[in-house]
XYZ file of C-alpha atoms in Angstrom:
470
model
C 57.966 47.209 245.192
C 61.374 46.305 246.639
C 61.355 47.714 250.141
C 63.832 48.089 253.032
C 62.370 48.881 256.673
C 64.768 50.084 259.210
C 62.863 49.432 262.476
C 63.952 51.246 265.466
C 63.680 49.714 268.839
C 64.321 50.666 272.517
C 63.700 49.031 275.835
C 65.507 49.872 279.023
C 65.731 46.090 279.925
C 66.864 44.980 276.554
C 63.542 42.962 275.750
C 62.058 42.800 272.215
C 58.540 42.185 273.370
C 55.781 40.522 271.723
C 54.299 43.679 270.200
C 57.581 44.558 268.491
C 57.909 40.691 267.294
C 54.381 40.987 265.930
C 55.006 44.186 264.106
C 58.313 42.853 262.676
C 56.877 39.809 261.393
C 54.259 41.649 259.618
C 56.503 43.957 257.996
C 58.737 41.440 256.662
C 56.029 39.800 254.577
C 56.613 42.895 252.171
C 59.952 44.007 252.956
C 63.643 43.435 254.148
C 64.095 44.741 257.490
C 67.104 45.946 259.607
C 66.570 45.892 263.222
C 68.430 48.818 265.392
C 68.189 49.193 268.823
C 69.346 51.575 271.350
C 71.048 49.224 273.837
C 71.838 45.653 274.289
C 69.081 43.015 274.018
C 68.680 40.026 276.368
C 69.935 36.630 275.042
C 66.387 35.398 274.694
C 65.461 38.506 272.260
C 68.695 37.814 270.518
C 67.938 34.214 270.138
C 64.537 35.076 268.428
C 66.275 37.516 266.236
C 68.813 34.874 265.077
C 65.983 32.209 264.485
C 64.164 34.887 262.239
C 67.498 35.534 260.432
C 67.157 39.370 260.985
C 70.046 41.862 260.640
C 70.550 43.437 264.196
C 72.483 46.571 265.071
C 72.903 47.220 268.690
C 74.332 50.782 269.672
C 74.736 53.100 272.613
C 71.377 54.525 273.886
C 71.996 58.191 272.383
C 70.206 60.229 269.965
C 66.813 58.679 270.491
C 65.318 57.415 267.068
C 67.172 59.993 265.080
C 70.749 58.496 266.217
C 69.468 55.067 265.265
C 68.224 56.083 261.855
C 71.370 57.958 261.268
C 73.831 55.236 262.410
C 71.841 52.584 260.539
C 71.650 54.537 257.084
C 75.406 55.502 257.296
C 76.481 51.867 258.121
C 74.356 50.332 255.438
C 75.511 53.158 252.942
C 73.941 54.602 249.960
C 74.926 51.631 247.399
C 73.035 49.189 249.584
C 70.075 51.346 250.266
C 69.756 52.287 246.531
C 69.331 48.653 245.806
C 65.668 49.119 247.033
C 62.791 51.108 245.474
C 61.308 52.351 248.996
C 62.996 52.811 252.380
C 60.813 52.942 255.556
C 62.067 54.437 258.696
C 59.594 52.942 261.515
C 59.434 53.498 265.095
C 58.573 50.772 267.857
C 56.322 53.460 269.447
C 53.593 52.294 266.853
C 51.697 49.132 267.920
C 49.959 46.933 265.239
C 49.241 46.137 262.546
C 45.484 45.474 263.399
C 44.947 44.473 259.649
C 46.668 43.372 256.584
C 49.471 45.953 255.452
C 48.783 45.037 251.753
C 46.057 47.499 251.211
C 48.523 50.316 252.534
C 51.239 49.183 250.312
C 49.198 48.793 247.388
C 47.369 52.035 247.732
C 50.526 53.943 248.118
C 52.311 52.043 245.348
C 49.684 53.563 243.015
C 50.883 57.165 244.227
C 53.867 57.305 241.762
C 53.678 61.021 242.142
C 55.020 60.906 245.693
C 58.879 61.147 246.594
C 58.016 60.324 250.187
C 54.849 59.840 252.371
C 54.125 58.833 255.827
C 51.428 56.953 257.807
C 49.737 60.042 259.574
C 50.216 63.730 259.870
C 50.166 66.297 262.575
C 48.763 69.640 262.067
C 50.406 72.951 262.779
C 50.488 74.457 266.218
C 52.285 76.844 268.535
C 54.504 75.207 271.056
C 57.148 77.016 273.200
C 58.394 73.483 274.261
C 59.263 72.509 270.671
C 60.557 75.607 269.605
C 57.511 78.122 268.840
C 55.636 77.532 265.345
C 55.339 74.040 264.646
C 54.414 73.368 260.948
C 52.116 70.659 259.573
C 54.251 67.779 259.013
C 54.460 63.843 258.639
C 54.927 62.018 261.783
C 58.273 60.372 261.966
C 56.877 57.153 263.763
C 56.604 55.982 260.087
C 58.084 57.529 257.004
C 58.527 55.859 253.556
C 61.006 57.508 251.023
C 61.113 56.566 247.369
C 64.268 56.054 245.391
C 64.187 59.516 243.522
C 64.766 61.085 247.148
C 67.107 58.597 248.835
C 69.241 58.276 245.734
C 69.818 62.207 245.783
C 72.764 63.957 247.544
C 69.787 65.783 249.614
C 68.619 62.706 251.425
C 72.286 61.791 252.608
C 73.344 65.303 253.398
C 70.329 65.577 255.818
C 71.774 62.618 257.777
C 75.252 63.516 257.516
C 74.718 66.742 258.986
C 72.281 65.764 261.758
C 73.326 66.895 265.005
C 72.158 64.018 267.525
C 69.336 65.407 270.006
C 70.107 65.309 273.574
C 66.530 65.531 274.817
C 63.072 64.299 273.468
C 62.461 68.072 272.679
C 65.638 68.223 270.657
C 64.598 65.311 268.728
C 61.151 66.619 267.693
C 62.706 69.980 266.714
C 65.682 68.686 264.764
C 63.884 65.491 262.908
C 60.087 65.028 263.560
C 58.956 68.600 262.687
C 61.829 69.425 260.322
C 61.884 66.457 257.753
C 58.724 67.094 255.836
C 59.281 70.910 255.338
C 63.095 70.221 254.661
C 62.626 67.983 251.552
C 59.242 69.655 250.550
C 61.363 72.941 250.151
C 63.746 71.042 247.813
C 60.956 70.048 245.465
C 60.057 66.523 246.830
C 56.222 65.748 246.896
C 54.745 64.014 250.123
C 51.352 62.875 251.532
C 50.126 60.779 254.308
C 48.492 57.413 253.805
C 45.708 58.363 256.496
C 43.629 61.195 255.230
C 42.543 63.392 258.177
C 42.149 66.811 256.764
C 38.377 66.868 257.839
C 39.754 66.418 261.407
C 42.130 69.459 261.185
C 39.816 71.987 262.802
C 39.118 69.333 265.548
C 42.334 67.676 266.393
C 45.995 68.463 265.816
C 47.113 65.097 266.354
C 44.400 62.703 265.242
C 46.279 59.303 265.868
C 46.415 60.222 269.577
C 43.205 62.036 269.782
C 40.876 59.564 267.981
C 42.730 56.450 267.268
C 39.596 54.167 266.966
C 38.229 56.506 264.308
C 41.408 56.116 262.257
C 41.590 52.388 262.532
C 37.965 51.652 262.104
C 36.966 54.367 259.613
C 40.298 55.456 257.749
C 42.109 51.951 257.225
C 44.952 52.833 259.510
C 46.856 49.646 260.295
C 48.808 51.155 263.527
C 48.221 53.100 266.684
C 50.223 54.697 269.316
C 51.482 52.612 272.441
C 51.384 55.863 274.082
C 47.532 55.961 273.838
C 47.434 53.695 276.811
C 49.659 55.630 279.151
C 49.722 59.528 277.928
C 49.725 61.733 280.887
C 45.920 61.838 281.699
C 45.799 65.574 282.364
C 47.347 66.271 278.996
C 44.681 63.984 277.577
C 41.683 65.832 279.222
C 43.091 69.184 277.786
C 42.535 67.690 274.124
C 39.853 65.082 274.098
C 37.089 63.991 276.419
C 39.362 61.462 277.835
C 38.055 58.257 276.459
C 40.397 57.861 273.465
C 42.481 54.688 275.125
C 39.438 53.019 276.532
C 37.410 53.251 273.122
C 40.480 51.977 271.335
C 41.139 49.039 273.556
C 37.385 47.885 273.276
C 37.714 48.109 269.754
C 40.865 46.154 269.288
C 39.567 43.528 271.739
C 35.942 43.244 269.987
C 36.756 43.957 266.393
C 40.290 42.885 265.586
C 42.554 39.841 266.036
C 45.247 42.021 267.346
C 46.716 40.785 270.677
C 46.035 43.834 272.679
C 46.386 41.766 275.943
C 49.906 41.026 275.257
C 50.568 44.647 274.601
C 49.007 45.646 277.960
C 51.231 43.110 279.838
C 54.348 44.398 278.110
C 53.207 48.040 279.246
C 52.533 46.894 282.827
C 56.526 46.130 282.679
C 57.466 49.375 281.493
C 54.934 52.082 282.415
C 53.338 53.407 285.783
C 50.277 51.528 286.819
C 48.351 54.659 287.597
C 48.817 55.875 283.881
C 47.541 52.876 282.675
C 44.557 52.950 285.046
C 43.531 56.374 284.150
C 43.739 56.170 280.375
C 42.161 52.502 280.323
C 39.531 53.400 282.849
C 40.273 50.272 285.221
C 37.497 51.365 287.514
C 34.268 49.580 287.398
C 30.597 50.076 288.446
C 29.228 46.942 290.143
C 25.581 46.698 290.858
C 24.288 44.742 294.025
C 22.115 41.993 293.107
C 20.197 39.523 295.024
C 22.080 36.659 295.313
C 21.724 33.888 298.021
C 24.396 31.448 296.634
C 27.764 31.320 298.185
C 30.358 32.549 296.127
C 33.064 30.046 295.804
C 36.349 32.059 295.405
C 38.909 29.308 295.942
C 37.295 27.492 292.827
C 37.571 30.866 290.910
C 41.289 31.197 291.632
C 40.716 34.143 293.761
C 41.418 35.148 297.647
C 39.559 37.863 299.684
C 42.054 39.837 301.636
C 40.608 41.636 304.727
C 42.662 43.818 307.181
C 41.935 46.845 309.730
C 42.315 49.909 307.594
C 45.234 52.163 308.968
C 43.914 55.253 310.907
C 43.393 58.613 309.304
C 41.150 61.470 310.229
C 37.763 60.438 311.470
C 35.614 61.307 308.154
C 37.951 59.415 306.135
C 37.894 56.347 308.298
C 33.921 56.449 308.413
C 33.915 56.442 304.611
C 36.471 53.650 304.319
C 34.554 51.613 306.486
C 31.480 52.181 304.587
C 33.274 51.252 301.304
C 34.436 47.964 302.823
C 31.001 47.103 303.797
C 29.461 48.084 300.398
C 32.209 45.633 298.837
C 31.045 42.872 301.155
C 27.647 43.088 299.593
C 28.881 43.017 296.071
C 31.308 40.063 296.452
C 29.806 37.860 293.819
C 29.657 40.502 291.047
C 33.111 41.726 292.093
C 34.453 38.227 291.664
C 32.672 37.842 288.257
C 34.886 40.568 286.829
C 37.922 38.457 286.943
C 36.451 35.963 284.533
C 35.706 38.758 282.178
C 39.181 40.405 282.629
C 41.892 37.795 282.388
C 44.809 40.363 283.360
C 42.708 41.722 286.386
C 45.015 40.709 289.265
C 43.461 42.932 292.290
C 40.142 44.630 292.738
C 39.533 46.951 295.761
C 36.749 49.405 296.611
C 37.378 53.003 295.051
C 38.415 55.767 297.466
C 35.557 57.923 298.667
C 35.155 61.245 297.185
C 35.634 63.055 300.403
C 38.864 65.460 299.777
C 40.771 64.459 302.728
C 40.824 60.852 301.652
C 42.188 61.700 298.567
C 44.900 63.856 300.031
C 45.674 61.492 302.614
C 46.267 58.646 299.997
C 48.512 61.013 297.774
C 50.729 62.136 300.763
C 51.046 58.451 301.774
C 52.007 57.651 298.478
C 54.932 60.328 298.101
C 56.247 59.296 301.476
C 56.371 55.712 300.703
C 57.536 55.879 297.009
C 61.232 55.898 297.502
C 61.174 52.832 299.564
C 58.858 51.074 297.178
C 61.109 52.058 294.369
C 64.194 49.983 295.941
C 62.035 46.985 296.508
C 60.174 46.886 293.117
C 61.247 46.562 289.246
C 58.051 48.408 288.123
C 58.174 51.941 287.364
C 56.347 54.286 289.900
C 54.557 57.318 288.735
C 53.564 60.501 290.648
C 49.832 59.533 291.130
C 49.258 56.636 293.404
C 48.175 53.335 291.929
C 44.779 51.662 293.146
C 45.270 50.057 296.373
C 43.137 48.564 299.250
C 42.928 51.397 301.700
C 39.346 50.297 302.924
C 41.050 47.165 304.006
C 39.502 44.852 301.520
C 40.819 43.524 298.368
C 39.884 40.500 296.078
C 42.897 38.972 294.440
C 43.641 36.561 291.775
C 46.023 33.707 293.156
C 48.139 33.538 289.792
C 49.012 37.214 290.309
C 51.014 36.321 293.326
C 53.129 33.176 292.390
C 55.234 33.588 295.696
C 52.218 34.134 297.821
C 49.856 36.824 298.622
C 51.749 39.467 300.647
C 50.433 40.233 304.450
C 49.408 43.778 305.003
C 50.704 44.656 308.272
C 52.004 48.372 307.750
C 50.809 51.214 305.840
C 53.283 50.839 303.029
C 52.135 47.091 302.493
C 48.871 48.394 300.926
C 50.835 49.385 298.003
C 52.599 45.864 297.635
C 49.232 44.089 296.466
C 48.904 46.200 293.253
C 52.586 46.592 292.468
C 53.580 42.896 292.815
C 50.487 41.939 290.712
C 51.940 44.414 288.371
C 55.250 42.705 288.319
C 53.817 39.674 287.527
C 51.797 40.970 284.546
C 48.339 41.820 286.183
C 46.590 45.029 286.645
C 44.830 46.414 289.663
C 41.309 48.133 289.461
C 38.941 49.847 291.787
C 35.108 49.440 291.938
C 32.013 51.132 293.284
C 28.132 51.169 293.407
C 26.129 52.716 290.938
C 25.129 55.465 293.210
C 28.791 56.209 294.100
C 29.339 56.373 290.214
C 26.746 58.934 289.922
C 28.082 61.152 292.592
C 31.549 60.870 290.941
C 30.141 62.114 287.735
C 28.464 65.093 289.535
C 31.663 65.799 291.343
C 33.525 66.134 288.130
C 30.787 68.225 286.469
C 31.098 70.664 289.549
C 34.883 71.070 288.984
C 34.666 71.403 285.237
C 32.143 74.178 285.643
C 34.191 75.791 288.238
C 37.414 75.548 286.097
C 35.308 77.358 283.446
C 34.442 80.225 285.551
C 37.787 82.153 286.575
C 35.810 84.385 289.357
C 34.600 81.310 291.050
C 38.162 79.922 291.066
C 39.452 83.270 292.304
C 36.861 83.347 294.998
C 37.714 79.789 296.044
C 41.321 80.536 296.401
C 40.618 83.637 298.335
C 38.660 81.557 301.058
C 41.464 79.248 300.958
C 44.181 81.896 301.842
C 41.916 83.603 304.424
C 41.325 80.325 306.075
C 45.160 79.737 306.040
C 46.013 82.948 307.464
C 43.470 82.702 310.222
C 44.934 79.263 311.133
C 48.243 80.659 310.875
């Protein structure tokens, strides 16, 4: 089947990253491809595009993917598009493929009853954010349209009359959730390649909720980049919180997909805290009887020690204890760097003492605006893992300009964030006992959140305490 792919791309820094190039190369084995980007590519990225003899369209960053598809289609024109049998609109937010695309193309070519199809579907829901009732629909990250549909006035009228969205919400309302129903009402037949109707009672958005299941059991060749950095509280409202970590482990152990290149790209564009939460960059390290001295220099590592910055007495006590615990697990902690090539900084986990967590969060909010001026990586609302106990194991390669000296409180953040700028992540670790306590801590809060009366009682105590204090 003669196929045209319009591949939408966006990067704030104008980079066509490795994962995008990987996807484009795979798509071009079975299709002609037009690359449309909302912005201006870097010269290095343009050189790659020229080398691959790709047609490139650069445009202003407006209208999101909807604006990009509209401009590309209207620029190409109906006569050019109608030279093809199938038109694919694909979004860079999909990563992959994790397997050959041949099976997908061949399977869907046999579905001659269809006028359009998509990779995956989203089930119906109610959402005030997205205009109320959201119908079941094909997800717009990958839509394939057959000639009977794109050769009709219906298709071109849809795009010619499309109002450009000014927000992500408008993009979803005007295109993502509208496209399927709009054409179904006009008699065009549709389906998704990945079949998930058995999951409909469980998840409304299977590609985000259970991506490993879709890749491993349902032959889905792509997954969402966003799996690795979605807001984690949202993730916990719809899943058990393990979707991204399971996906990463599957990609690393069962496929040849270069997942580390994707992680390195995401470190450039996403807050470290979001990646840490979704990918569980938090390790449990057991203490072992090991009398051999650990040669850190030979492993390309350095141990950074400094006096922790003063906090309230209980926090200070637990931080000192964390550093002592880390010393006893130095060899085991160092071995993690050999297993995890992108690990740049490893430090003891924050103690579960609530005031320690509150102190770190308040320091982060106080320091973030100044850090934002010094660094090129995005900074999230949640603090990234940092060596607040005055102890950190670092990979020398993560600091080509030298490991920064920690002299002020704000310098604590520089270790993980400079490593991130250089393409490395930071993680925390704790003992088996601490991990068990953390699990119990989580269970208590989950149980409390399920009992409104208990929550109300706790809030009452808090208000009473505040009033007394006042």
